[in-house]
mmCIF file of C-alpha atoms in Angstrom:
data_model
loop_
_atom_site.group_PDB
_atom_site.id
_atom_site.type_symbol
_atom_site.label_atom_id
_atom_site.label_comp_id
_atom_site.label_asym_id
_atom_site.label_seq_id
_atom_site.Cartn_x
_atom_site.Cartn_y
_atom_site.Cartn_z
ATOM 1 C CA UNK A 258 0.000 0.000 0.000
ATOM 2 C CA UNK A 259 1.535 3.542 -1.013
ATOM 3 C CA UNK A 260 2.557 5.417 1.916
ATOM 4 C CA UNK A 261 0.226 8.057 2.875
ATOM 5 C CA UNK A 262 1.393 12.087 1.848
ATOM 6 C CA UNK A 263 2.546 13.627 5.077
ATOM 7 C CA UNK A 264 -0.936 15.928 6.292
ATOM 8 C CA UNK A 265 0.463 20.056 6.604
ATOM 9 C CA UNK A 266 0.240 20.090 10.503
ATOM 10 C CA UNK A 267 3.148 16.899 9.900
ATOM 11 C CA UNK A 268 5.604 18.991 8.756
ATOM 12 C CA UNK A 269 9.114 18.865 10.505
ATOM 13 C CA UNK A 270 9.144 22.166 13.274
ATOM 14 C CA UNK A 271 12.507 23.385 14.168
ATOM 15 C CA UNK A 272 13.715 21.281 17.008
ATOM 16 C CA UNK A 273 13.555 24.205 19.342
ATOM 17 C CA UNK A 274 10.771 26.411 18.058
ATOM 18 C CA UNK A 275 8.639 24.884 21.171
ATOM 19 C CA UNK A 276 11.616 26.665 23.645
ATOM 20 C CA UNK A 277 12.167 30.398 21.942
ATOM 21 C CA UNK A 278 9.261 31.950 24.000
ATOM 22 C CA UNK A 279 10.897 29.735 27.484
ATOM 23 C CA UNK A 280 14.239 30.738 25.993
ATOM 24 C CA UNK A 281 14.024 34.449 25.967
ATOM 25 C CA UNK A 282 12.037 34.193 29.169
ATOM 26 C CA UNK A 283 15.196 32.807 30.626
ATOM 27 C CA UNK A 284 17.058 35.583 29.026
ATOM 28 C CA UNK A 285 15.318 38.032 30.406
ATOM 29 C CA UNK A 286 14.935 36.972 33.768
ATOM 30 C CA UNK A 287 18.900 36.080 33.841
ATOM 31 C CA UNK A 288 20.257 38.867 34.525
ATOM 32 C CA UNK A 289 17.957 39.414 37.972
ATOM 33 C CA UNK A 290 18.652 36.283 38.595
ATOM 34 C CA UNK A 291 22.220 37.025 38.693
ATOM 35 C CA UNK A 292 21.660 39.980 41.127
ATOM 36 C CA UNK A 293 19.977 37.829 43.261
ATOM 37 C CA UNK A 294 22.352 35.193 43.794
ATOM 38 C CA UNK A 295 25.054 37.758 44.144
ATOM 39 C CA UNK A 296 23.364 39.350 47.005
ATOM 40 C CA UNK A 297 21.682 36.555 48.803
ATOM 41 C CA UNK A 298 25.561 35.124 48.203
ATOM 42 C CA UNK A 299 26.949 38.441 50.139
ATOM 43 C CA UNK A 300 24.243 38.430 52.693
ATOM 44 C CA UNK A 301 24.515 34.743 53.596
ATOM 45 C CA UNK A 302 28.597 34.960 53.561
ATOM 46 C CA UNK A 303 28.405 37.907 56.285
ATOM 47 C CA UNK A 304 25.512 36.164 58.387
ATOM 48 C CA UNK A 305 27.804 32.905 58.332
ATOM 49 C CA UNK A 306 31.161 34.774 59.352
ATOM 50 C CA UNK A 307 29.226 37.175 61.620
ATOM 51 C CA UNK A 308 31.469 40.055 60.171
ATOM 52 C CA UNK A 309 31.420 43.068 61.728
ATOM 53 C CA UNK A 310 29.256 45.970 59.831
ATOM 54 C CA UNK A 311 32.965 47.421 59.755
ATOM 55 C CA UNK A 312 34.362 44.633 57.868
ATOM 56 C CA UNK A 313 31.498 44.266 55.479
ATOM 57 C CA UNK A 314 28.069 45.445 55.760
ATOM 58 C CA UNK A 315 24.871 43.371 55.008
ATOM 59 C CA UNK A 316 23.055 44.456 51.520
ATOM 60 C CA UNK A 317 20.072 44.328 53.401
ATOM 61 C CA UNK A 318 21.161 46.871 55.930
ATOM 62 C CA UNK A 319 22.706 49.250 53.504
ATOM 63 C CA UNK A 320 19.380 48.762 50.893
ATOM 64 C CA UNK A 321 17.029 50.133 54.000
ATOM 65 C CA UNK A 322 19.079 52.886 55.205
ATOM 66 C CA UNK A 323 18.945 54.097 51.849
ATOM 67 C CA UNK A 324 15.271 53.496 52.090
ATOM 68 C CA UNK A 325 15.331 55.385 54.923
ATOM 69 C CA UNK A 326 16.981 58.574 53.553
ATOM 70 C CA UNK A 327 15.636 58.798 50.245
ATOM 71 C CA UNK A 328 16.107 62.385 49.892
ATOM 72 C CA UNK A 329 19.616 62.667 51.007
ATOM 73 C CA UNK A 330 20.660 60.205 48.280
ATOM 74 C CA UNK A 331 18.169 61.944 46.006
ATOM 75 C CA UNK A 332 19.647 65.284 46.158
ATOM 76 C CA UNK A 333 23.527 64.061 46.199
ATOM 77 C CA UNK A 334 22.881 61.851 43.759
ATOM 78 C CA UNK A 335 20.939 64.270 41.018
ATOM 79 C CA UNK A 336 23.995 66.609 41.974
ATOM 80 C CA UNK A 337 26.109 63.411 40.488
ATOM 81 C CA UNK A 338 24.373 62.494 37.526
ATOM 82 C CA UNK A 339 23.708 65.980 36.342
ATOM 83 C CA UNK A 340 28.260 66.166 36.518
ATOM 84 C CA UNK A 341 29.263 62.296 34.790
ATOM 85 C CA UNK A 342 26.001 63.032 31.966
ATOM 86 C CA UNK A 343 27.849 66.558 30.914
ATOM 87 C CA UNK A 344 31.108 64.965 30.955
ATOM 88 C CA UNK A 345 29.986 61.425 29.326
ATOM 89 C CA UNK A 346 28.024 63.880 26.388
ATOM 90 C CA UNK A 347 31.467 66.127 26.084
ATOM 91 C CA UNK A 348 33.325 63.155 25.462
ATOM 92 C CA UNK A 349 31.638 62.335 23.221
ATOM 93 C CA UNK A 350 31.271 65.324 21.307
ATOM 94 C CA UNK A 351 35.296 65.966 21.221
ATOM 95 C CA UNK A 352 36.014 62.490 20.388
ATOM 96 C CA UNK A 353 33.659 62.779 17.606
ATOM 97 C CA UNK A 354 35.108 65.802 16.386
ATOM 98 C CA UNK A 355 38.642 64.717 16.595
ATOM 99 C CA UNK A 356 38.310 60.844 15.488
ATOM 100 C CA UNK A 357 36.425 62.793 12.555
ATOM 101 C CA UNK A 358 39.617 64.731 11.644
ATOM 102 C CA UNK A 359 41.993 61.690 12.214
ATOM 103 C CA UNK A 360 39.959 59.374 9.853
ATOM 104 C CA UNK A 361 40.023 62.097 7.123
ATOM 105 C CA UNK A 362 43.482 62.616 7.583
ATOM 106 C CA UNK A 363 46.743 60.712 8.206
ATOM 107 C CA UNK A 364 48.681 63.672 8.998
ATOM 108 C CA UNK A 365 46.139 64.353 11.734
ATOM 109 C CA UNK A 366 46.265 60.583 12.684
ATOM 110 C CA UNK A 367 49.255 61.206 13.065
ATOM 111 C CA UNK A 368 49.507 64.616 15.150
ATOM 112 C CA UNK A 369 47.079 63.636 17.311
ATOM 113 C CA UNK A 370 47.808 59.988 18.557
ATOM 114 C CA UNK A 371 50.372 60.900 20.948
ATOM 115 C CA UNK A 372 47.893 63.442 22.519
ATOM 116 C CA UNK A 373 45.635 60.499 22.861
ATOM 117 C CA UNK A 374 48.543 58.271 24.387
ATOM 118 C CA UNK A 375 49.902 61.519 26.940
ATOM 119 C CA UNK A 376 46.319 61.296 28.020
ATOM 120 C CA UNK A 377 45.330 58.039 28.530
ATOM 121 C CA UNK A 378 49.106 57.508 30.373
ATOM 122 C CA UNK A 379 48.422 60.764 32.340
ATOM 123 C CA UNK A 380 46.182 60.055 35.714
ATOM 124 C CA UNK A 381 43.136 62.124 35.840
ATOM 125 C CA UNK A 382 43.075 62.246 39.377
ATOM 126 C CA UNK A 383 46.509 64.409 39.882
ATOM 127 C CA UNK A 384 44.737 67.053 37.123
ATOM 128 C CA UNK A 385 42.166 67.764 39.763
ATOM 129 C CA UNK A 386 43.591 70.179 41.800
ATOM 130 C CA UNK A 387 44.764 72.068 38.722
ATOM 131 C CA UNK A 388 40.997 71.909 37.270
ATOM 132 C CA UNK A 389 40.315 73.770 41.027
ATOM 133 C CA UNK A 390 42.453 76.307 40.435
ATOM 134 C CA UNK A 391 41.347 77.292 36.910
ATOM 135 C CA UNK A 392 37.723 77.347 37.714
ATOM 136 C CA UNK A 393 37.303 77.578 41.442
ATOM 137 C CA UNK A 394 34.221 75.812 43.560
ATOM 138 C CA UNK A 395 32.188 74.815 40.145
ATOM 139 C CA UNK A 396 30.755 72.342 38.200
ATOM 140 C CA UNK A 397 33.525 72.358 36.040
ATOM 141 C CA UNK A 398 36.452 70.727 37.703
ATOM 142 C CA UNK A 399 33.979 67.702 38.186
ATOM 143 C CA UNK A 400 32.669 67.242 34.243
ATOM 144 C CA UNK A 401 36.183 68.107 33.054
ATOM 145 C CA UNK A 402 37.367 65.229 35.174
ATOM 146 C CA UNK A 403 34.899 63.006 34.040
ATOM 147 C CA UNK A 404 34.983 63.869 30.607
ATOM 148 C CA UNK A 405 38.744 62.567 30.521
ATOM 149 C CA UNK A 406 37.882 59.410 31.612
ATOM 150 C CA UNK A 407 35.515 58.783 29.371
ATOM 151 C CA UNK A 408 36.845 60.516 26.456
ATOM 152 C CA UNK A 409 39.989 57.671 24.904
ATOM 153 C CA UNK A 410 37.547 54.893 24.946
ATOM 154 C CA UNK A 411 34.760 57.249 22.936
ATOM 155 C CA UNK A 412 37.934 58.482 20.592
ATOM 156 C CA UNK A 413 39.533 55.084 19.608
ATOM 157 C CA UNK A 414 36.313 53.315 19.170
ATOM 158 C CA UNK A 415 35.022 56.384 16.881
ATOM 159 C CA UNK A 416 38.079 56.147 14.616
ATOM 160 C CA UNK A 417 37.502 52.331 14.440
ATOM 161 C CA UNK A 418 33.957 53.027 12.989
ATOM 162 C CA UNK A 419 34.569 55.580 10.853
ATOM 163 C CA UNK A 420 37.045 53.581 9.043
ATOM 164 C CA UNK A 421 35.327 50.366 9.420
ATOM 165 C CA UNK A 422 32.838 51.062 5.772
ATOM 166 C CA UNK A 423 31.794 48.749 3.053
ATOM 167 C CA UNK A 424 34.424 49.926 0.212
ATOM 168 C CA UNK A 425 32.219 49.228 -2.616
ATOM 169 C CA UNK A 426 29.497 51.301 -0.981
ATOM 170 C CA UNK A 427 32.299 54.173 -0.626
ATOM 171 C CA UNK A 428 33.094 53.603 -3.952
ATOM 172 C CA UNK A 429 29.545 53.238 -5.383
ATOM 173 C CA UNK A 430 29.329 57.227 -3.202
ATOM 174 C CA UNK A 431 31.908 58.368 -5.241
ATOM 175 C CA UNK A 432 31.189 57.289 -8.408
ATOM 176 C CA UNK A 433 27.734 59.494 -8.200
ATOM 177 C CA UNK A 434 29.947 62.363 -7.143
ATOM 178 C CA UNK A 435 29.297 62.346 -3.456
ATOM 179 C CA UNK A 436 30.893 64.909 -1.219
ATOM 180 C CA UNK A 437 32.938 63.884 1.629
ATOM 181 C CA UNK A 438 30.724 65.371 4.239
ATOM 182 C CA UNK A 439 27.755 63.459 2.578
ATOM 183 C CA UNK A 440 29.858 60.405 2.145
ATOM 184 C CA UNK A 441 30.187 61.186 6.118
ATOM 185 C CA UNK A 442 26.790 60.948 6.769
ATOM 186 C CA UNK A 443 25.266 58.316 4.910
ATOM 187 C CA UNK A 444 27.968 55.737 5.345
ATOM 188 C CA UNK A 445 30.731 56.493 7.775
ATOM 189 C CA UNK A 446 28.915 57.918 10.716
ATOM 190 C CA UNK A 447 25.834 55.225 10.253
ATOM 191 C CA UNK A 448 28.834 52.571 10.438
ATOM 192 C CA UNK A 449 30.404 53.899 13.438
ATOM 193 C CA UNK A 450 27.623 53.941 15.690
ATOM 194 C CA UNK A 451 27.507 50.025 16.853
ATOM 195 C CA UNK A 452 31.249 51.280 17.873
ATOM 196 C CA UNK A 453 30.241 54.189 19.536
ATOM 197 C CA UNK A 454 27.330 52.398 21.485
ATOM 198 C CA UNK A 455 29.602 49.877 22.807
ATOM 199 C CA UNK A 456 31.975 52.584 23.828
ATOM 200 C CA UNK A 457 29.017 54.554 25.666
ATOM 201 C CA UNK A 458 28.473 51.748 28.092
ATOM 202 C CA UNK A 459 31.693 51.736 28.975
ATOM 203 C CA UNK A 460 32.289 55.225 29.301
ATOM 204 C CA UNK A 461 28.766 55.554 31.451
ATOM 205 C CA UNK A 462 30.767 54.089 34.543
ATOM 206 C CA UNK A 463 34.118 56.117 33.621
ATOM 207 C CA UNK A 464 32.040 59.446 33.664
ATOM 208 C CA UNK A 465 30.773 58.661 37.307
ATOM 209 C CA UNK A 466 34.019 57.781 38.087
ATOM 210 C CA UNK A 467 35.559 61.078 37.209
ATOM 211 C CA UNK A 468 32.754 62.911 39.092
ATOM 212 C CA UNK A 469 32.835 61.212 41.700
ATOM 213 C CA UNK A 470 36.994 61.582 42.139
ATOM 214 C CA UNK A 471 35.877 65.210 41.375
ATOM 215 C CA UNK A 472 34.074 65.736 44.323
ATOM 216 C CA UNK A 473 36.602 63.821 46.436
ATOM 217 C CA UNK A 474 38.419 67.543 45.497
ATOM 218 C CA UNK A 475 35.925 69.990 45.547
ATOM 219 C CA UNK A 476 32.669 69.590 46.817
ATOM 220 C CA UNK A 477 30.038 69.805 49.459
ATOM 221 C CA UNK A 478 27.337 67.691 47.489
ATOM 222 C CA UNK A 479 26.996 64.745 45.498
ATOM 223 C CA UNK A 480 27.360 61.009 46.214
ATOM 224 C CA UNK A 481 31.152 61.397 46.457
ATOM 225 C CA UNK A 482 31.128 63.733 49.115
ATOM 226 C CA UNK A 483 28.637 61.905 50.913
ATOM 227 C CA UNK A 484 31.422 58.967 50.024
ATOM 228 C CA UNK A 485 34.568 60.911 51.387
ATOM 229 C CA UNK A 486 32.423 62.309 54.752
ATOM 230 C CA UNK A 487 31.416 58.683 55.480
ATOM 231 C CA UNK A 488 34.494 57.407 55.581
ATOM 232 C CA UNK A 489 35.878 60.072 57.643
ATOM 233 C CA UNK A 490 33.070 59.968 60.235
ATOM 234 C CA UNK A 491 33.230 55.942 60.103
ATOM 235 C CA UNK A 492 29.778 56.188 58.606
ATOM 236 C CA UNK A 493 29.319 52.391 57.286
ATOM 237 C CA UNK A 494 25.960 52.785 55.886
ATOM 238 C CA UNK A 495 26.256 55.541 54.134
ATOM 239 C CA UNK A 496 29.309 54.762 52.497
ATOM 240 C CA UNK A 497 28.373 51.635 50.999
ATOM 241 C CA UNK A 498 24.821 53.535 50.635
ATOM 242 C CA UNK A 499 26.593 56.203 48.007
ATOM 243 C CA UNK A 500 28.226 52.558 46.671
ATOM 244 C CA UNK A 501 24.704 51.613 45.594
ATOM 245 C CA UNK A 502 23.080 54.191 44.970
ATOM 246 C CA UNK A 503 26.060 55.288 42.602
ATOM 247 C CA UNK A 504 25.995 51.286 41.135
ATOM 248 C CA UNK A 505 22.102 51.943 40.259
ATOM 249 C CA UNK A 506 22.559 55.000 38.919
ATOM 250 C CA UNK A 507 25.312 53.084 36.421
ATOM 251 C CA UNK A 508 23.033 50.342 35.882
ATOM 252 C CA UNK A 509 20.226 52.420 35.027
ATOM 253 C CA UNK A 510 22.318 54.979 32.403
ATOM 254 C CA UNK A 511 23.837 51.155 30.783
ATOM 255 C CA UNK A 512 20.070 49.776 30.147
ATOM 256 C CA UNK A 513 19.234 53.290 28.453
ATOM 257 C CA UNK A 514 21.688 52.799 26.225
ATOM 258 C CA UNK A 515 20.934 49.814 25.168
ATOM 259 C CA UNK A 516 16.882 50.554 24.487
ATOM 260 C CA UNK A 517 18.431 53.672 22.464
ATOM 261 C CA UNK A 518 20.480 50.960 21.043
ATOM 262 C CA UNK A 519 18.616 48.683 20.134
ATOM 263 C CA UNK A 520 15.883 51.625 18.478
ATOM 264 C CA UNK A 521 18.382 53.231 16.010
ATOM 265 C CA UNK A 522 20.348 50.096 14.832
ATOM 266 C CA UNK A 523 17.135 48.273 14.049
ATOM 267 C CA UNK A 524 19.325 48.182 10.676
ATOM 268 C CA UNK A 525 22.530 46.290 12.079
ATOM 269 C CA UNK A 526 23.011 42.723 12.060
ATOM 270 C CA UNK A 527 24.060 42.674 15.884
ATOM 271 C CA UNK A 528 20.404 43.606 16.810
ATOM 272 C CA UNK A 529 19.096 40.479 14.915
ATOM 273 C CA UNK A 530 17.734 37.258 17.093
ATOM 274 C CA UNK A 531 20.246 35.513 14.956
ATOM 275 C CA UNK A 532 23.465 37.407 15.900
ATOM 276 C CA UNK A 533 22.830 37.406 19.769
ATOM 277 C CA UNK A 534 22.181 33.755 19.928
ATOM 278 C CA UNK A 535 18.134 33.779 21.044
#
């Protein structure tokens, strides 16, 4: 007897079509479950050793004194973000500018790379005083600080992109006659943006890094200074409280990025299911 024609609903599935949904469920609940485990980790390890709040607070202490003084961490911490978000977008902006100029021009490559090595060899911390004397008690010191920190990692992955095109597509560009500043916008700054995105969530914790060093310096606000009078005073809770606070202020800035991210390279292949392995 002839074997019977396979019905539609027979059809071979792909061997984990049944799991996506469960899969990206796990994906997305991965990451808090890695938070979790961290600090239910932490908090069991201190109840275990019964280390002193000294040695090593409990999360669970430090997470309701915070809850406790919401406004206090409010106010010094809006005082921080306002500082490390005008020196992350300054970085940004120069490194831009100059990693525009370098991938247009080998004599400017040229000029400019050991400026880029002098800075990244120089530590930004000793340039804080002089930032104090040049603009006084101000903002200034602060986002110039952090604006270092952040700005070689923003510069070398900008040059990377900008030089990182599809040739034919150049030379497709300049076969129609296309300027180089239109060349600039339709292909090499579309190209270096995947490069500058990964840069930004790096630079998002250098920025608060350099503001908060800043205000080690020169300030009476901001989570720093609620850092540096904390560990003066002996003030347990509030120092790892600024910790926190300053770690989910970090956290928050990096998951911005990447919704921002993921809405402007809807075009790039590392936004497809396929690239990130879902």
């Amino acid at each position: 007897m002839a074997d019977r024609a396979p019905a539609p609903h027979d059809a071979e599935q792909p061997p984990d079509a049944p799991r996506r949904p469960l899969r990206r469920a796990l994906l997305l609940a991965a990451p808090f479950a890695g938070l979790t485990a961290f600090f239910v980790g932490w908090e069991l390890y201190v109840r275990i050793r019964d280390l002193r709040p000294l040695t090593l607070p409990r999360p669970s202490d430090v997470i309701r004194h915070v809850a406790e003084n919401p406004g206090f961490y409010a106010q010094n911490g809006w005082v921080t973000v306002q500082e490390a978000f005008w020196g992350f977008v300054l970085a940004f902006l120069v490194a831009l500018v100059v990693a525009t100029a370098m991938a247009h021009s080998q004599f400017m490559e040229r000029a400019t790379l050991p400026v880029i090595v002098l800075v990244q060899s120089t530590p930004v911390a000793v340039l804080v005083p002089i930032f104090l004397l040049w603009f006084g008690f101000s903002p200034w010191p602060k986002i110039l600080t952090a604006m270092l920190f952040a700005w070689v990692p923003f510069v070398a992955n900008a040059l990377i992109g900008l030089r990182s095109i599809d040739e034919d597509t150049h030379e497709l560009l300049r076969s129609v006659n296309a300027g180089r500043w239109e060349i600039y916008w339709r292909l090499r700054f579309p190209h270096s943006l995947p490069y500058l995105f990964a840069a930004g969530r790096i630079c998002v914790g250098l920025a608060l890094v350099g503001a908060v060093i800043g205000e080690f310096f020169n300030s009476r606000d901001g989570l720093g200074n609620a850092a540096r009078v904390a560990q003066s005073r002996l003030l347990v809770e509030q120092l790892w409280g600024s910790v926190f606070v300053l770690a989910f202020i970090g956290v928050a800035f990096v998951l911005l990025l990447i919704a921002a991210e993921k809405r402007v390279l809807r075009w790039h292949a590392s936004q497809s299911a396929d690239h990130r392995g879902v």
